[in-house]
Amino acid sequence: MDFYHGDDSAVFNCIERFKPDAMLAFRPELIPPSVLLSFSGPKIGFSSEIFPKIIENRIIGDKTHYDKQSFFLGTTTRYFDYMFHYDVASKSYLEGIGVFMSDFPPYPLSDQLFVEESAVRDIDILFIGRISERRARLLDRIKKLRCRAVVIDHGLYGRDIINLLKRSKVVLNLHAEDHISFEPRVLIGAAAGAQVVTEAIHTPTWLVDDPFLRIDAKQDEWVEATMECVASFSHHLQSERRRRFAADLAQKCSANKFLNGYLDQIADGSLPKFRVATVGDEAGQNR
């Protein structure tokens, strides 16, 4: 059963009555406590917000990232048995403040993204994400071009967002603030067959030979480079490198494989539980 954060309380009541064997929640900090408290099976969360990280012995992060971390730890996440985070670059920082995730696996994607479809690519450039001041300033440059650009701030889930992705030639990744981070939209765009144009990212070790175009948004040339990707999209779609990368992504990031693999580890007791250390509890508490 699939549910989305935009669904009303009646839908969550359905989950309580259905009593599934396991629950996997993306953005687990948004799940109502009544759902978690009434659920007896394993509660598994997948965190996809950007948290501070340690890079070359320096803590990297701004107020937004600290606020996201504080909100995450101050909500119902304490009711989850297992918790994953998408960016292993935050592991050292989180463990330094007493937060121990179960694992930092490849980001699980809907298997529907990997299904090859003959959709009409009538969107030249797609951006999905929170519109910070920095992003708004950069996206204004795209909006002035003669192209079909779509910008989605929030509010789309499931099939609606998949349809948009599969209609897009270029999926653009611009950082909310002026610093490097790894963002899942690059994976989502690539899985849907789009050309991913991104600012510099911290690439996880499992992401091999990606076909992304890296840009420097501080240089004017990034806009022209993005439009060149729109013009050459047909070549990108048919390229062997893209096909090879998409197949590798489907193997590593399938949500079904992710859930089945970790359910096996939960069953045999080999998956570490989510732990948050509190004052006087250096080893951390199982949640």
mmCIF file of C-alpha atoms in Angstrom:
data_model
loop_
_atom_site.group_PDB
_atom_site.id
_atom_site.type_symbol
_atom_site.label_atom_id
_atom_site.label_comp_id
_atom_site.label_asym_id
_atom_site.label_seq_id
_atom_site.Cartn_x
_atom_site.Cartn_y
_atom_site.Cartn_z
ATOM 1 C CA MET A 1 0.000 0.000 0.000
ATOM 2 C CA ASP A 2 1.353 3.428 -0.951
ATOM 3 C CA PHE A 3 0.424 6.619 0.885
ATOM 4 C CA TYR A 4 1.711 10.177 0.584
ATOM 5 C CA HIS A 5 2.219 13.025 3.025
ATOM 6 C CA GLY A 6 -0.500 15.049 1.317
ATOM 7 C CA ASP A 7 -3.129 12.454 2.189
ATOM 8 C CA ASP A 8 -5.680 13.329 4.863
ATOM 9 C CA SER A 9 -6.122 11.705 8.260
ATOM 10 C CA ALA A 10 -8.715 9.236 6.943
ATOM 11 C CA VAL A 11 -6.010 7.605 4.854
ATOM 12 C CA PHE A 12 -3.730 7.221 7.867
ATOM 13 C CA ASN A 13 -6.662 5.687 9.765
ATOM 14 C CA CYS A 14 -6.824 3.113 6.982
ATOM 15 C CA ILE A 15 -3.198 2.206 7.703
ATOM 16 C CA GLU A 16 -4.045 1.660 11.357
ATOM 17 C CA ARG A 17 -6.924 -0.685 10.447
ATOM 18 C CA PHE A 18 -4.969 -2.535 7.754
ATOM 19 C CA LYS A 19 -2.164 -3.499 10.177
ATOM 20 C CA PRO A 20 0.589 -4.119 7.587
ATOM 21 C CA ASP A 21 3.562 -6.320 8.434
ATOM 22 C CA ALA A 22 6.037 -3.447 8.094
ATOM 23 C CA MET A 23 6.008 0.297 7.532
ATOM 24 C CA LEU A 24 8.547 2.196 5.420
ATOM 25 C CA ALA A 25 8.176 5.965 5.758
ATOM 26 C CA PHE A 26 9.960 8.603 3.708
ATOM 27 C CA ARG A 27 10.163 11.896 5.594
ATOM 28 C CA PRO A 28 9.456 9.909 8.791
ATOM 29 C CA GLU A 29 9.401 13.088 10.870
ATOM 30 C CA LEU A 30 6.024 13.924 9.264
ATOM 31 C CA ILE A 31 4.186 10.710 10.198
ATOM 32 C CA PRO A 32 1.428 11.321 12.811
ATOM 33 C CA PRO A 33 2.239 9.803 16.232
ATOM 34 C CA SER A 34 -1.159 8.046 16.361
ATOM 35 C CA VAL A 35 -0.149 5.941 13.353
ATOM 36 C CA LEU A 36 3.186 4.945 14.859
ATOM 37 C CA LEU A 37 1.818 4.188 18.314
ATOM 38 C CA SER A 38 -0.936 1.951 16.923
ATOM 39 C CA PHE A 39 1.413 0.020 14.655
ATOM 40 C CA SER A 40 2.939 -3.196 15.997
ATOM 41 C CA GLY A 41 5.220 -4.178 13.101
ATOM 42 C CA PRO A 42 8.716 -2.862 12.340
ATOM 43 C CA LYS A 43 8.682 0.900 11.792
ATOM 44 C CA ILE A 44 11.341 1.861 9.245
ATOM 45 C CA GLY A 45 12.172 5.454 8.397
ATOM 46 C CA PHE A 46 14.185 6.899 5.530
ATOM 47 C CA SER A 47 15.536 10.402 6.124
ATOM 48 C CA SER A 48 16.134 12.495 3.016
ATOM 49 C CA GLU A 49 16.642 15.991 4.419
ATOM 50 C CA ILE A 50 20.069 17.640 4.273
ATOM 51 C CA PHE A 51 21.862 17.578 7.640
ATOM 52 C CA PRO A 52 25.243 19.068 8.587
ATOM 53 C CA LYS A 53 28.259 16.959 7.628
ATOM 54 C CA ILE A 54 31.992 16.791 8.240
ATOM 55 C CA ILE A 55 34.144 17.339 5.149
ATOM 56 C CA GLU A 56 37.952 17.476 5.484
ATOM 57 C CA ASN A 57 37.644 17.894 9.269
ATOM 58 C CA ARG A 58 35.275 20.860 8.920
ATOM 59 C CA ILE A 59 31.589 20.902 9.822
ATOM 60 C CA ILE A 60 29.640 21.977 6.745
ATOM 61 C CA GLY A 61 26.107 23.299 7.197
ATOM 62 C CA ASP A 62 24.012 26.396 7.621
ATOM 63 C CA LYS A 63 21.070 27.365 9.835
ATOM 64 C CA THR A 64 18.601 25.602 7.536
ATOM 65 C CA HIS A 65 20.422 22.302 7.937
ATOM 66 C CA TYR A 66 20.686 22.608 11.718
ATOM 67 C CA ASP A 67 16.985 23.479 11.854
ATOM 68 C CA LYS A 68 16.127 20.406 9.765
ATOM 69 C CA GLN A 69 18.210 18.223 12.066
ATOM 70 C CA SER A 70 16.576 19.677 15.195
ATOM 71 C CA PHE A 71 13.091 19.220 13.744
ATOM 72 C CA PHE A 72 13.895 15.636 12.738
ATOM 73 C CA LEU A 73 15.127 14.691 16.217
ATOM 74 C CA GLY A 74 12.331 16.561 17.984
ATOM 75 C CA THR A 75 9.433 14.797 16.285
ATOM 76 C CA THR A 76 8.023 11.273 16.242
ATOM 77 C CA THR A 77 11.228 9.778 14.830
ATOM 78 C CA ARG A 78 11.917 8.390 18.325
ATOM 79 C CA TYR A 79 9.122 5.862 17.712
ATOM 80 C CA PHE A 80 10.924 4.286 14.735
ATOM 81 C CA ASP A 81 12.773 1.010 15.195
ATOM 82 C CA TYR A 82 15.102 1.479 12.223
ATOM 83 C CA MET A 83 16.241 4.634 10.481
ATOM 84 C CA PHE A 84 18.238 5.228 7.313
ATOM 85 C CA HIS A 85 19.757 8.422 5.980
ATOM 86 C CA TYR A 86 20.473 9.101 2.334
ATOM 87 C CA ASP A 87 23.837 10.862 2.674
ATOM 88 C CA VAL A 88 26.736 8.980 4.248
ATOM 89 C CA ALA A 89 28.672 12.266 4.350
ATOM 90 C CA SER A 90 26.602 13.131 7.458
ATOM 91 C CA LYS A 91 27.507 9.908 9.293
ATOM 92 C CA SER A 92 30.478 11.255 11.278
ATOM 93 C CA TYR A 93 28.634 14.405 12.293
ATOM 94 C CA LEU A 94 25.481 12.546 13.379
ATOM 95 C CA GLU A 95 27.378 9.961 15.396
ATOM 96 C CA GLY A 96 29.373 12.773 16.978
ATOM 97 C CA ILE A 97 26.144 14.177 18.448
ATOM 98 C CA GLY A 98 24.875 10.736 19.454
ATOM 99 C CA VAL A 99 22.615 9.850 16.516
ATOM 100 C CA PHE A 100 23.220 6.352 15.127
ATOM 101 C CA MET A 101 21.403 5.438 11.937
ATOM 102 C CA SER A 102 20.791 1.816 10.969
ATOM 103 C CA ASP A 103 22.590 2.352 7.656
ATOM 104 C CA PHE A 104 23.340 4.835 4.845
ATOM 105 C CA PRO A 105 22.253 2.856 1.747
ATOM 106 C CA PRO A 106 21.636 3.972 -1.833
ATOM 107 C CA TYR A 107 18.500 6.084 -2.034
ATOM 108 C CA PRO A 108 15.511 3.801 -2.798
ATOM 109 C CA LEU A 109 13.490 4.857 -5.841
ATOM 110 C CA SER A 110 10.064 3.792 -7.043
ATOM 111 C CA ASP A 111 10.447 0.920 -9.511
ATOM 112 C CA GLN A 112 7.981 2.752 -11.775
ATOM 113 C CA LEU A 113 10.730 5.261 -12.548
ATOM 114 C CA PHE A 114 12.825 2.614 -14.289
ATOM 115 C CA VAL A 115 10.069 1.445 -16.647
ATOM 116 C CA GLU A 116 10.919 2.614 -20.162
ATOM 117 C CA GLU A 117 7.936 4.522 -21.578
ATOM 118 C CA SER A 118 7.447 6.290 -24.893
ATOM 119 C CA ALA A 119 6.304 9.535 -23.285
ATOM 120 C CA VAL A 120 6.445 12.771 -25.245
ATOM 121 C CA ARG A 121 9.293 14.869 -23.838
ATOM 122 C CA ASP A 122 7.481 18.181 -24.004
ATOM 123 C CA ILE A 123 9.204 19.758 -20.965
ATOM 124 C CA ASP A 124 12.649 21.141 -21.719
ATOM 125 C CA ILE A 125 13.819 21.816 -18.153
ATOM 126 C CA LEU A 126 12.303 20.596 -14.877
ATOM 127 C CA PHE A 127 13.242 21.743 -11.393
ATOM 128 C CA ILE A 128 11.674 20.208 -8.269
ATOM 129 C CA GLY A 129 12.494 21.495 -4.808
ATOM 130 C CA ARG A 130 12.191 24.223 -2.201
ATOM 131 C CA ILE A 131 12.572 27.634 -3.823
ATOM 132 C CA SER A 132 15.184 29.349 -1.679
ATOM 133 C CA GLU A 133 16.330 32.881 -2.505
ATOM 134 C CA ARG A 134 19.409 31.500 -4.233
ATOM 135 C CA ARG A 135 17.419 29.051 -6.337
ATOM 136 C CA ALA A 136 14.855 31.704 -7.246
ATOM 137 C CA ARG A 137 17.630 33.970 -8.489
ATOM 138 C CA LEU A 138 19.171 31.240 -10.640
ATOM 139 C CA LEU A 139 15.841 29.957 -11.947
ATOM 140 C CA ASP A 140 14.915 33.468 -13.087
ATOM 141 C CA ARG A 141 17.623 33.093 -15.711
ATOM 142 C CA ILE A 142 15.975 29.916 -17.013
ATOM 143 C CA LYS A 143 12.531 31.512 -17.076
ATOM 144 C CA LYS A 144 13.795 34.227 -19.415
ATOM 145 C CA LEU A 145 14.830 31.687 -22.047
ATOM 146 C CA ARG A 146 12.728 30.514 -24.948
ATOM 147 C CA CYS A 147 12.134 27.058 -23.568
ATOM 148 C CA ARG A 148 9.454 25.078 -21.785
ATOM 149 C CA ALA A 149 10.527 25.155 -18.150
ATOM 150 C CA VAL A 150 8.533 23.774 -15.212
ATOM 151 C CA VAL A 151 9.334 24.620 -11.597
ATOM 152 C CA ILE A 152 7.646 22.636 -8.806
ATOM 153 C CA ASP A 153 8.087 23.925 -5.265
ATOM 154 C CA HIS A 154 6.261 21.098 -3.457
ATOM 155 C CA GLY A 155 2.980 19.191 -3.325
ATOM 156 C CA LEU A 156 3.349 16.490 -6.007
ATOM 157 C CA TYR A 157 3.813 12.805 -5.181
ATOM 158 C CA GLY A 158 3.645 9.373 -6.755
ATOM 159 C CA ARG A 159 2.466 9.017 -10.317
ATOM 160 C CA ASP A 160 1.972 12.773 -10.762
ATOM 161 C CA ILE A 161 5.658 13.532 -10.246
ATOM 162 C CA ILE A 162 6.785 10.457 -12.212
ATOM 163 C CA ASN A 163 4.766 11.622 -15.216
ATOM 164 C CA LEU A 164 6.440 15.037 -15.101
ATOM 165 C CA LEU A 165 9.899 13.474 -14.857
ATOM 166 C CA LYS A 166 9.264 11.224 -17.849
ATOM 167 C CA ARG A 167 8.121 14.198 -19.915
ATOM 168 C CA SER A 168 11.333 16.131 -19.143
ATOM 169 C CA LYS A 169 14.497 16.382 -21.204
ATOM 170 C CA VAL A 170 16.621 18.001 -18.497
ATOM 171 C CA VAL A 171 16.259 17.727 -14.711
ATOM 172 C CA LEU A 172 18.109 20.607 -13.096
ATOM 173 C CA ASN A 173 19.747 20.388 -9.668
ATOM 174 C CA LEU A 174 20.585 23.709 -8.024
ATOM 175 C CA HIS A 175 21.629 23.898 -4.373
ATOM 176 C CA ALA A 176 19.345 25.764 -2.016
ATOM 177 C CA GLU A 177 22.356 27.487 -0.446
ATOM 178 C CA ASP A 178 25.847 28.158 -1.715
ATOM 179 C CA HIS A 179 27.605 24.957 -0.663
ATOM 180 C CA ILE A 180 28.035 21.416 -1.979
ATOM 181 C CA SER A 181 25.685 18.594 -1.016
ATOM 182 C CA PHE A 182 24.355 15.366 -2.500
ATOM 183 C CA GLU A 183 20.693 15.616 -3.468
ATOM 184 C CA PRO A 184 18.383 12.721 -4.448
ATOM 185 C CA ARG A 185 16.786 14.599 -7.344
ATOM 186 C CA VAL A 186 19.837 13.743 -9.465
ATOM 187 C CA LEU A 187 18.992 10.047 -9.049
ATOM 188 C CA ILE A 188 15.284 10.551 -9.683
ATOM 189 C CA GLY A 189 15.973 12.472 -12.872
ATOM 190 C CA ALA A 190 18.458 9.911 -14.170
ATOM 191 C CA ALA A 191 16.108 7.014 -13.400
ATOM 192 C CA ALA A 192 13.408 8.679 -15.498
ATOM 193 C CA GLY A 193 15.802 8.985 -18.453
ATOM 194 C CA ALA A 194 16.335 12.750 -18.277
ATOM 195 C CA GLN A 195 19.703 14.442 -18.706
ATOM 196 C CA VAL A 196 20.733 15.590 -15.224
ATOM 197 C CA VAL A 197 22.403 19.001 -15.034
ATOM 198 C CA THR A 198 23.760 19.630 -11.554
ATOM 199 C CA GLU A 199 25.977 21.829 -9.504
ATOM 200 C CA ALA A 200 28.890 20.041 -7.815
ATOM 201 C CA ILE A 201 27.766 17.231 -5.494
ATOM 202 C CA HIS A 202 29.462 14.975 -2.969
ATOM 203 C CA THR A 203 29.203 11.747 -4.940
ATOM 204 C CA PRO A 204 28.665 8.594 -2.825
ATOM 205 C CA THR A 205 31.039 5.701 -3.479
ATOM 206 C CA TRP A 206 28.249 3.491 -4.843
ATOM 207 C CA LEU A 207 27.411 5.998 -7.615
ATOM 208 C CA VAL A 208 29.762 4.980 -10.420
ATOM 209 C CA ASP A 209 30.365 6.640 -13.818
ATOM 210 C CA ASP A 210 27.337 8.895 -13.721
ATOM 211 C CA PRO A 211 26.427 10.794 -16.924
ATOM 212 C CA PHE A 212 25.524 14.046 -15.150
ATOM 213 C CA LEU A 213 26.645 17.390 -16.534
ATOM 214 C CA ARG A 214 28.364 19.407 -13.774
ATOM 215 C CA ILE A 215 27.915 23.161 -13.897
ATOM 216 C CA ASP A 216 29.230 26.116 -11.949
ATOM 217 C CA ALA A 217 26.271 28.419 -11.288
ATOM 218 C CA LYS A 218 28.672 31.263 -10.481
ATOM 219 C CA GLN A 219 29.690 31.303 -14.137
ATOM 220 C CA ASP A 220 27.344 32.587 -16.848
ATOM 221 C CA GLU A 221 28.094 29.626 -19.109
ATOM 222 C CA TRP A 222 25.888 27.248 -17.091
ATOM 223 C CA VAL A 223 22.716 28.511 -18.757
ATOM 224 C CA GLU A 224 24.055 27.917 -22.255
ATOM 225 C CA ALA A 225 25.358 24.478 -21.240
ATOM 226 C CA THR A 226 21.908 23.563 -19.923
ATOM 227 C CA MET A 227 20.260 24.581 -23.185
ATOM 228 C CA GLU A 228 22.812 22.520 -25.130
ATOM 229 C CA CYS A 229 21.655 19.502 -23.121
ATOM 230 C CA VAL A 230 18.073 20.236 -24.114
ATOM 231 C CA ALA A 231 19.106 20.372 -27.778
ATOM 232 C CA SER A 232 21.094 17.130 -27.611
ATOM 233 C CA PHE A 233 18.585 15.158 -25.547
ATOM 234 C CA SER A 234 17.870 12.544 -28.233
ATOM 235 C CA HIS A 235 21.560 11.619 -28.306
ATOM 236 C CA HIS A 236 21.625 11.369 -24.503
ATOM 237 C CA LEU A 237 18.554 9.128 -24.426
ATOM 238 C CA GLN A 238 20.082 6.657 -26.865
ATOM 239 C CA SER A 239 23.609 6.703 -25.446
ATOM 240 C CA GLU A 240 25.084 3.471 -24.170
ATOM 241 C CA ARG A 241 26.525 5.232 -21.130
ATOM 242 C CA ARG A 242 23.065 6.404 -20.039
ATOM 243 C CA ARG A 243 21.558 2.959 -20.548
ATOM 244 C CA ARG A 244 24.364 1.338 -18.565
ATOM 245 C CA PHE A 245 24.015 3.827 -15.718
ATOM 246 C CA ALA A 246 20.215 3.438 -15.614
ATOM 247 C CA ALA A 247 20.534 -0.348 -15.392
ATOM 248 C CA ASP A 248 23.059 -0.031 -12.548
ATOM 249 C CA LEU A 249 20.784 2.450 -10.768
ATOM 250 C CA ALA A 250 17.815 0.067 -11.068
ATOM 251 C CA GLN A 251 19.872 -2.667 -9.377
ATOM 252 C CA LYS A 252 21.129 -0.469 -6.536
ATOM 253 C CA CYS A 253 18.156 1.829 -5.918
ATOM 254 C CA SER A 254 15.065 -0.348 -6.394
ATOM 255 C CA ALA A 255 12.708 0.396 -3.492
ATOM 256 C CA ASN A 256 11.335 -3.165 -3.623
ATOM 257 C CA LYS A 257 14.807 -4.683 -3.360
ATOM 258 C CA PHE A 258 15.700 -2.221 -0.606
ATOM 259 C CA LEU A 259 12.699 -3.175 1.510
ATOM 260 C CA ASN A 260 12.944 -6.930 0.939
ATOM 261 C CA GLY A 261 16.682 -6.978 1.694
ATOM 262 C CA TYR A 262 16.379 -5.048 4.939
ATOM 263 C CA LEU A 263 13.289 -6.985 6.073
ATOM 264 C CA ASP A 264 15.458 -10.104 5.883
ATOM 265 C CA GLN A 265 18.072 -8.393 8.064
ATOM 266 C CA ILE A 266 15.390 -7.318 10.537
ATOM 267 C CA ALA A 267 14.079 -10.871 10.691
ATOM 268 C CA ASP A 268 17.504 -12.362 11.474
ATOM 269 C CA GLY A 269 18.431 -9.557 13.870
ATOM 270 C CA SER A 270 21.491 -8.363 11.929
ATOM 271 C CA LEU A 271 20.276 -4.802 11.189
ATOM 272 C CA PRO A 272 21.327 -2.250 13.838
ATOM 273 C CA LYS A 273 18.454 -0.399 15.457
ATOM 274 C CA PHE A 274 18.109 3.372 15.351
ATOM 275 C CA ARG A 275 19.781 4.850 18.426
ATOM 276 C CA VAL A 276 19.864 8.317 19.886
ATOM 277 C CA ALA A 277 22.203 8.965 22.804
ATOM 278 C CA THR A 278 20.836 11.074 25.620
ATOM 279 C CA VAL A 279 22.515 12.690 28.621
ATOM 280 C CA GLY A 280 24.087 9.938 30.703
ATOM 281 C CA ASP A 281 23.603 7.384 27.921
ATOM 282 C CA GLU A 282 26.860 7.199 26.006
ATOM 283 C CA ALA A 283 25.971 3.993 24.183
ATOM 284 C CA GLY A 284 22.692 5.363 22.903
ATOM 285 C CA GLN A 285 19.154 4.127 23.307
ATOM 286 C CA ASN A 286 17.318 1.761 20.991
ATOM 287 C CA ARG A 287 14.239 3.457 19.648
#
